[in-house]
Amino acid sequence: NDRNPFFRRAVAAHVADVEVPADPLAVDRVEQIHRLLRVIWNPAEFRSPYGLRSLSKHHERHPYVLDHRNIGYEPGESIVKLKGGNSNWRGPIWFPTTFMMIETLRKLRKAYGGKFTIPGHGEDETPINLDELAGGFAERLIRIFARDAEGRRAVFGKNEKFQTDPHWRDNVLFYEYFHGDTGEGLGASHQTGWTALIASVIDEWRK
């Protein structure tokens, strides 16, 4: 079933071996990593302006079927109640997963060097190497909290009290997870556990 969430044939056929080859060393691992990273860096898939989506945006128009339910990309609070509860892993950004992706890209850089690149998406994007991929995701996490050109923080969304009030606008809250398209803070707050990873990201990437 091409709509099965665990087996998107169009992607899996190019990034994973569904049959074990006679010689495991014959697997073209570099090509698999290359194809996988192209999907991850694709803004129509996992790359959000604010981090790594927990589910591909592809499923916004192409929901998959699980237990006879259509499950689509939901960037904020879940619409569909699944398995008797609410699951928020169908689109929002979570700091642990984006942080682990950043660290993985850094390790790949050590293994494959600076010449490993993937093409950009669209005519305005140039090829990007592993350092730039890691830095790109790091900057997106920082962008959640930093002020934009209009002085607004994505984390506060449409909450004008936090956006504009001089007594509140600098009291940044650490939310549990973040909207996959807007970066707005969602879920538990003040969530000072994994979201505090932003301190490490700033330390490593804002020199």
mmCIF file of C-alpha atoms in Angstrom:
data_model
loop_
_atom_site.group_PDB
_atom_site.id
_atom_site.type_symbol
_atom_site.label_atom_id
_atom_site.label_comp_id
_atom_site.label_asym_id
_atom_site.label_seq_id
_atom_site.Cartn_x
_atom_site.Cartn_y
_atom_site.Cartn_z
ATOM 1 C CA ASN A 1 0.000 0.000 0.000
ATOM 2 C CA ASP A 2 1.707 3.222 -1.159
ATOM 3 C CA ARG A 3 -0.182 5.166 1.514
ATOM 4 C CA ASN A 4 1.179 3.074 4.376
ATOM 5 C CA PRO A 5 3.160 5.468 6.634
ATOM 6 C CA PHE A 6 5.907 2.926 7.163
ATOM 7 C CA PHE A 7 6.495 2.167 3.497
ATOM 8 C CA ARG A 8 6.302 5.065 1.075
ATOM 9 C CA ARG A 9 7.578 3.150 -1.930
ATOM 10 C CA ALA A 10 8.634 6.200 -3.934
ATOM 11 C CA VAL A 11 11.019 7.197 -1.143
ATOM 12 C CA ALA A 12 11.928 3.839 0.378
ATOM 13 C CA ALA A 13 12.990 2.392 -2.955
ATOM 14 C CA HIS A 14 15.839 4.897 -3.091
ATOM 15 C CA VAL A 15 16.966 5.110 0.531
ATOM 16 C CA ALA A 16 16.648 1.590 1.902
ATOM 17 C CA ASP A 17 17.126 -1.994 0.780
ATOM 18 C CA VAL A 18 13.899 -3.900 1.292
ATOM 19 C CA GLU A 19 15.718 -7.137 0.413
ATOM 20 C CA VAL A 20 19.009 -8.153 1.993
ATOM 21 C CA PRO A 21 21.704 -8.448 -0.704
ATOM 22 C CA ALA A 22 23.991 -11.465 -0.862
ATOM 23 C CA ASP A 23 26.898 -9.164 -0.021
ATOM 24 C CA PRO A 24 25.868 -6.575 2.626
ATOM 25 C CA LEU A 25 28.938 -4.496 1.774
ATOM 26 C CA ALA A 26 27.544 -3.976 -1.729
ATOM 27 C CA VAL A 27 24.917 -1.567 -0.434
ATOM 28 C CA ASP A 28 25.551 1.927 -1.792
ATOM 29 C CA ARG A 29 25.301 3.646 1.574
ATOM 30 C CA VAL A 30 26.541 7.033 0.349
ATOM 31 C CA GLU A 31 23.841 7.182 -2.300
ATOM 32 C CA GLN A 32 21.198 6.168 0.235
ATOM 33 C CA ILE A 33 22.287 8.908 2.634
ATOM 34 C CA HIS A 34 22.313 11.380 -0.246
ATOM 35 C CA ARG A 35 18.754 10.543 -1.238
ATOM 36 C CA LEU A 36 17.516 10.538 2.351
ATOM 37 C CA LEU A 37 18.994 13.970 3.055
ATOM 38 C CA ARG A 38 17.381 15.378 -0.078
ATOM 39 C CA VAL A 39 13.993 14.374 1.332
ATOM 40 C CA ILE A 40 14.813 15.750 4.789
ATOM 41 C CA TRP A 41 15.974 19.098 3.353
ATOM 42 C CA ASN A 42 12.976 19.413 1.052
ATOM 43 C CA PRO A 43 10.628 22.202 2.303
ATOM 44 C CA ALA A 44 7.708 20.235 0.871
ATOM 45 C CA GLU A 45 8.675 17.331 3.140
ATOM 46 C CA PHE A 46 10.539 17.687 6.478
ATOM 47 C CA ARG A 47 12.316 21.042 6.328
ATOM 48 C CA SER A 48 10.329 23.717 8.145
ATOM 49 C CA PRO A 49 11.360 27.367 8.476
ATOM 50 C CA TYR A 50 11.729 26.514 12.186
ATOM 51 C CA GLY A 51 13.306 23.056 12.334
ATOM 52 C CA LEU A 52 12.635 19.447 11.415
ATOM 53 C CA ARG A 53 8.988 18.432 11.087
ATOM 54 C CA SER A 54 8.031 15.246 12.901
ATOM 55 C CA LEU A 55 6.029 14.130 9.859
ATOM 56 C CA SER A 56 6.486 15.034 6.215
ATOM 57 C CA LYS A 57 4.331 17.871 4.878
ATOM 58 C CA HIS A 58 3.767 15.521 1.936
ATOM 59 C CA HIS A 59 1.007 13.930 3.998
ATOM 60 C CA GLU A 60 -0.966 17.164 4.108
ATOM 61 C CA ARG A 61 -2.330 16.345 0.661
ATOM 62 C CA HIS A 62 -1.542 12.659 0.760
ATOM 63 C CA PRO A 63 -2.726 11.299 4.123
ATOM 64 C CA TYR A 64 -1.886 7.722 5.001
ATOM 65 C CA VAL A 65 -4.300 5.123 6.291
ATOM 66 C CA LEU A 66 -3.866 3.575 9.738
ATOM 67 C CA ASP A 67 -6.552 1.410 11.322
ATOM 68 C CA HIS A 68 -9.023 2.660 8.702
ATOM 69 C CA ARG A 69 -8.320 6.301 9.581
ATOM 70 C CA ASN A 70 -6.879 8.937 7.312
ATOM 71 C CA ILE A 71 -3.887 10.471 9.093
ATOM 72 C CA GLY A 72 -2.450 13.618 7.556
ATOM 73 C CA TYR A 73 0.160 16.220 8.322
ATOM 74 C CA GLU A 74 -1.003 18.326 11.287
ATOM 75 C CA PRO A 75 1.552 21.050 12.098
ATOM 76 C CA GLY A 76 -0.041 22.160 15.374
ATOM 77 C CA GLU A 77 -2.402 20.613 17.866
ATOM 78 C CA SER A 78 -3.692 17.271 16.614
ATOM 79 C CA ILE A 79 -7.073 17.212 14.942
ATOM 80 C CA VAL A 80 -7.475 13.440 14.883
ATOM 81 C CA LYS A 81 -7.633 11.531 18.152
ATOM 82 C CA LEU A 82 -5.585 8.389 17.628
ATOM 83 C CA LYS A 83 -5.624 5.259 19.793
ATOM 84 C CA GLY A 84 -7.901 6.883 22.343
ATOM 85 C CA GLY A 85 -5.679 9.887 22.959
ATOM 86 C CA ASN A 86 -4.039 12.892 21.420
ATOM 87 C CA SER A 87 -0.797 12.476 19.512
ATOM 88 C CA ASN A 88 1.302 15.499 18.587
ATOM 89 C CA TRP A 89 3.896 13.723 16.478
ATOM 90 C CA ARG A 90 2.207 14.295 13.126
ATOM 91 C CA GLY A 91 3.879 17.506 12.082
ATOM 92 C CA PRO A 92 5.086 19.731 14.960
ATOM 93 C CA ILE A 93 8.753 20.457 15.629
ATOM 94 C CA TRP A 94 10.350 18.817 18.642
ATOM 95 C CA PHE A 95 13.722 19.953 19.925
ATOM 96 C CA PRO A 96 15.139 16.460 20.639
ATOM 97 C CA THR A 97 14.637 15.180 17.090
ATOM 98 C CA THR A 98 15.941 18.307 15.364
ATOM 99 C CA PHE A 99 18.916 18.422 17.740
ATOM 100 C CA MET A 100 19.744 14.765 17.030
ATOM 101 C CA MET A 101 19.552 15.477 13.304
ATOM 102 C CA ILE A 102 22.007 18.355 13.713
ATOM 103 C CA GLU A 103 24.427 16.136 15.644
ATOM 104 C CA THR A 104 24.063 13.331 13.088
ATOM 105 C CA LEU A 105 24.881 15.700 10.240
ATOM 106 C CA ARG A 106 27.994 16.836 12.094
ATOM 107 C CA LYS A 107 29.138 13.222 12.468
ATOM 108 C CA LEU A 108 28.474 12.545 8.794
ATOM 109 C CA ARG A 109 30.622 15.581 7.994
ATOM 110 C CA LYS A 110 33.509 14.000 9.904
ATOM 111 C CA ALA A 111 33.012 10.734 8.029
ATOM 112 C CA TYR A 112 32.520 12.031 4.488
ATOM 113 C CA GLY A 113 34.246 15.408 4.481
ATOM 114 C CA GLY A 114 33.230 18.736 3.033
ATOM 115 C CA LYS A 115 32.675 17.571 -0.541
ATOM 116 C CA PHE A 116 29.467 15.686 0.234
ATOM 117 C CA THR A 117 26.646 17.924 -1.018
ATOM 118 C CA ILE A 118 23.006 17.672 -1.975
ATOM 119 C CA PRO A 119 21.210 19.856 -4.542
ATOM 120 C CA GLY A 120 19.130 22.780 -3.386
ATOM 121 C CA HIS A 121 15.379 22.823 -3.905
ATOM 122 C CA GLY A 122 14.205 25.261 -6.530
ATOM 123 C CA GLU A 123 16.157 27.561 -8.808
ATOM 124 C CA ASP A 124 17.150 29.959 -6.012
ATOM 125 C CA GLU A 125 18.903 27.324 -3.868
ATOM 126 C CA THR A 126 22.492 26.261 -4.475
ATOM 127 C CA PRO A 127 23.940 22.857 -3.497
ATOM 128 C CA ILE A 128 24.491 22.523 0.243
ATOM 129 C CA ASN A 129 27.077 20.531 2.207
ATOM 130 C CA LEU A 130 26.704 18.684 5.511
ATOM 131 C CA ASP A 131 27.986 21.577 7.647
ATOM 132 C CA GLU A 132 25.490 23.893 5.993
ATOM 133 C CA LEU A 133 22.682 21.378 6.503
ATOM 134 C CA ALA A 134 23.443 21.152 10.225
ATOM 135 C CA GLY A 135 23.775 24.912 10.493
ATOM 136 C CA GLY A 136 20.557 25.395 8.548
ATOM 137 C CA PHE A 137 18.558 23.366 11.049
ATOM 138 C CA ALA A 138 20.322 25.048 13.975
ATOM 139 C CA GLU A 139 19.447 28.506 12.669
ATOM 140 C CA ARG A 140 15.845 27.425 12.259
ATOM 141 C CA LEU A 141 15.617 26.435 15.915
ATOM 142 C CA ILE A 142 17.133 29.761 16.942
ATOM 143 C CA ARG A 143 14.633 31.546 14.674
ATOM 144 C CA ILE A 144 11.795 30.266 16.873
ATOM 145 C CA PHE A 145 12.950 32.566 19.691
ATOM 146 C CA ALA A 146 14.790 35.382 17.911
ATOM 147 C CA ARG A 147 12.995 38.555 16.884
ATOM 148 C CA ASP A 148 12.280 38.953 13.171
ATOM 149 C CA ALA A 149 12.567 42.160 11.148
ATOM 150 C CA GLU A 150 9.295 43.378 12.657
ATOM 151 C CA GLY A 151 10.411 42.647 16.208
ATOM 152 C CA ARG A 152 8.140 39.628 16.647
ATOM 153 C CA ARG A 153 9.099 36.183 17.953
ATOM 154 C CA ALA A 154 7.678 33.102 16.237
ATOM 155 C CA VAL A 155 7.364 31.319 19.588
ATOM 156 C CA PHE A 156 4.661 33.784 20.742
ATOM 157 C CA GLY A 157 2.481 33.407 17.644
ATOM 158 C CA LYS A 158 -0.492 35.790 17.753
ATOM 159 C CA ASN A 159 -0.274 36.429 21.487
ATOM 160 C CA GLU A 160 0.024 40.228 21.448
ATOM 161 C CA LYS A 161 0.678 40.472 25.182
ATOM 162 C CA PHE A 162 3.902 38.516 24.778
ATOM 163 C CA GLN A 163 4.755 40.032 21.396
ATOM 164 C CA THR A 164 4.472 43.706 22.278
ATOM 165 C CA ASP A 165 4.109 44.338 26.016
ATOM 166 C CA PRO A 166 7.503 45.596 27.321
ATOM 167 C CA HIS A 167 6.929 43.698 30.574
ATOM 168 C CA TRP A 168 6.417 40.354 28.805
ATOM 169 C CA ARG A 169 8.054 40.385 25.373
ATOM 170 C CA ASP A 170 11.480 39.342 26.654
ATOM 171 C CA ASN A 171 10.181 36.611 28.960
ATOM 172 C CA VAL A 172 10.700 33.787 26.499
ATOM 173 C CA LEU A 173 8.899 30.553 27.340
ATOM 174 C CA PHE A 174 10.214 27.051 26.595
ATOM 175 C CA TYR A 175 7.325 25.131 25.120
ATOM 176 C CA GLU A 176 7.014 21.375 24.713
ATOM 177 C CA TYR A 177 6.863 21.476 20.906
ATOM 178 C CA PHE A 178 6.340 24.014 18.124
ATOM 179 C CA HIS A 179 4.023 24.548 15.159
ATOM 180 C CA GLY A 180 5.555 22.940 12.078
ATOM 181 C CA ASP A 181 4.855 25.915 9.806
ATOM 182 C CA THR A 182 4.811 28.997 12.059
ATOM 183 C CA GLY A 183 7.125 28.074 14.956
ATOM 184 C CA GLU A 184 4.489 29.002 17.550
ATOM 185 C CA GLY A 185 5.025 27.371 20.959
ATOM 186 C CA LEU A 186 2.539 24.609 21.818
ATOM 187 C CA GLY A 187 1.889 22.047 24.530
ATOM 188 C CA ALA A 188 3.324 22.221 28.041
ATOM 189 C CA SER A 189 5.032 25.430 29.133
ATOM 190 C CA HIS A 190 7.288 26.384 30.820
ATOM 191 C CA GLN A 191 8.961 23.186 29.468
ATOM 192 C CA THR A 192 12.576 23.599 30.549
ATOM 193 C CA GLY A 193 13.708 20.052 29.721
ATOM 194 C CA TRP A 194 14.565 19.240 26.138
ATOM 195 C CA THR A 195 13.705 22.696 24.792
ATOM 196 C CA ALA A 196 16.599 24.052 26.859
ATOM 197 C CA LEU A 197 18.782 22.479 24.144
ATOM 198 C CA ILE A 198 18.439 25.871 22.457
ATOM 199 C CA ALA A 199 21.243 27.074 24.762
ATOM 200 C CA SER A 200 23.597 24.446 23.324
ATOM 201 C CA VAL A 201 22.496 25.272 19.764
ATOM 202 C CA ILE A 202 23.190 28.989 20.267
ATOM 203 C CA ASP A 203 26.553 28.222 21.883
ATOM 204 C CA GLU A 204 27.624 25.960 19.008
ATOM 205 C CA TRP A 205 26.249 27.891 16.044
ATOM 206 C CA ARG A 206 26.185 31.590 16.992
ATOM 207 C CA LYS A 207 29.871 32.344 17.364
#
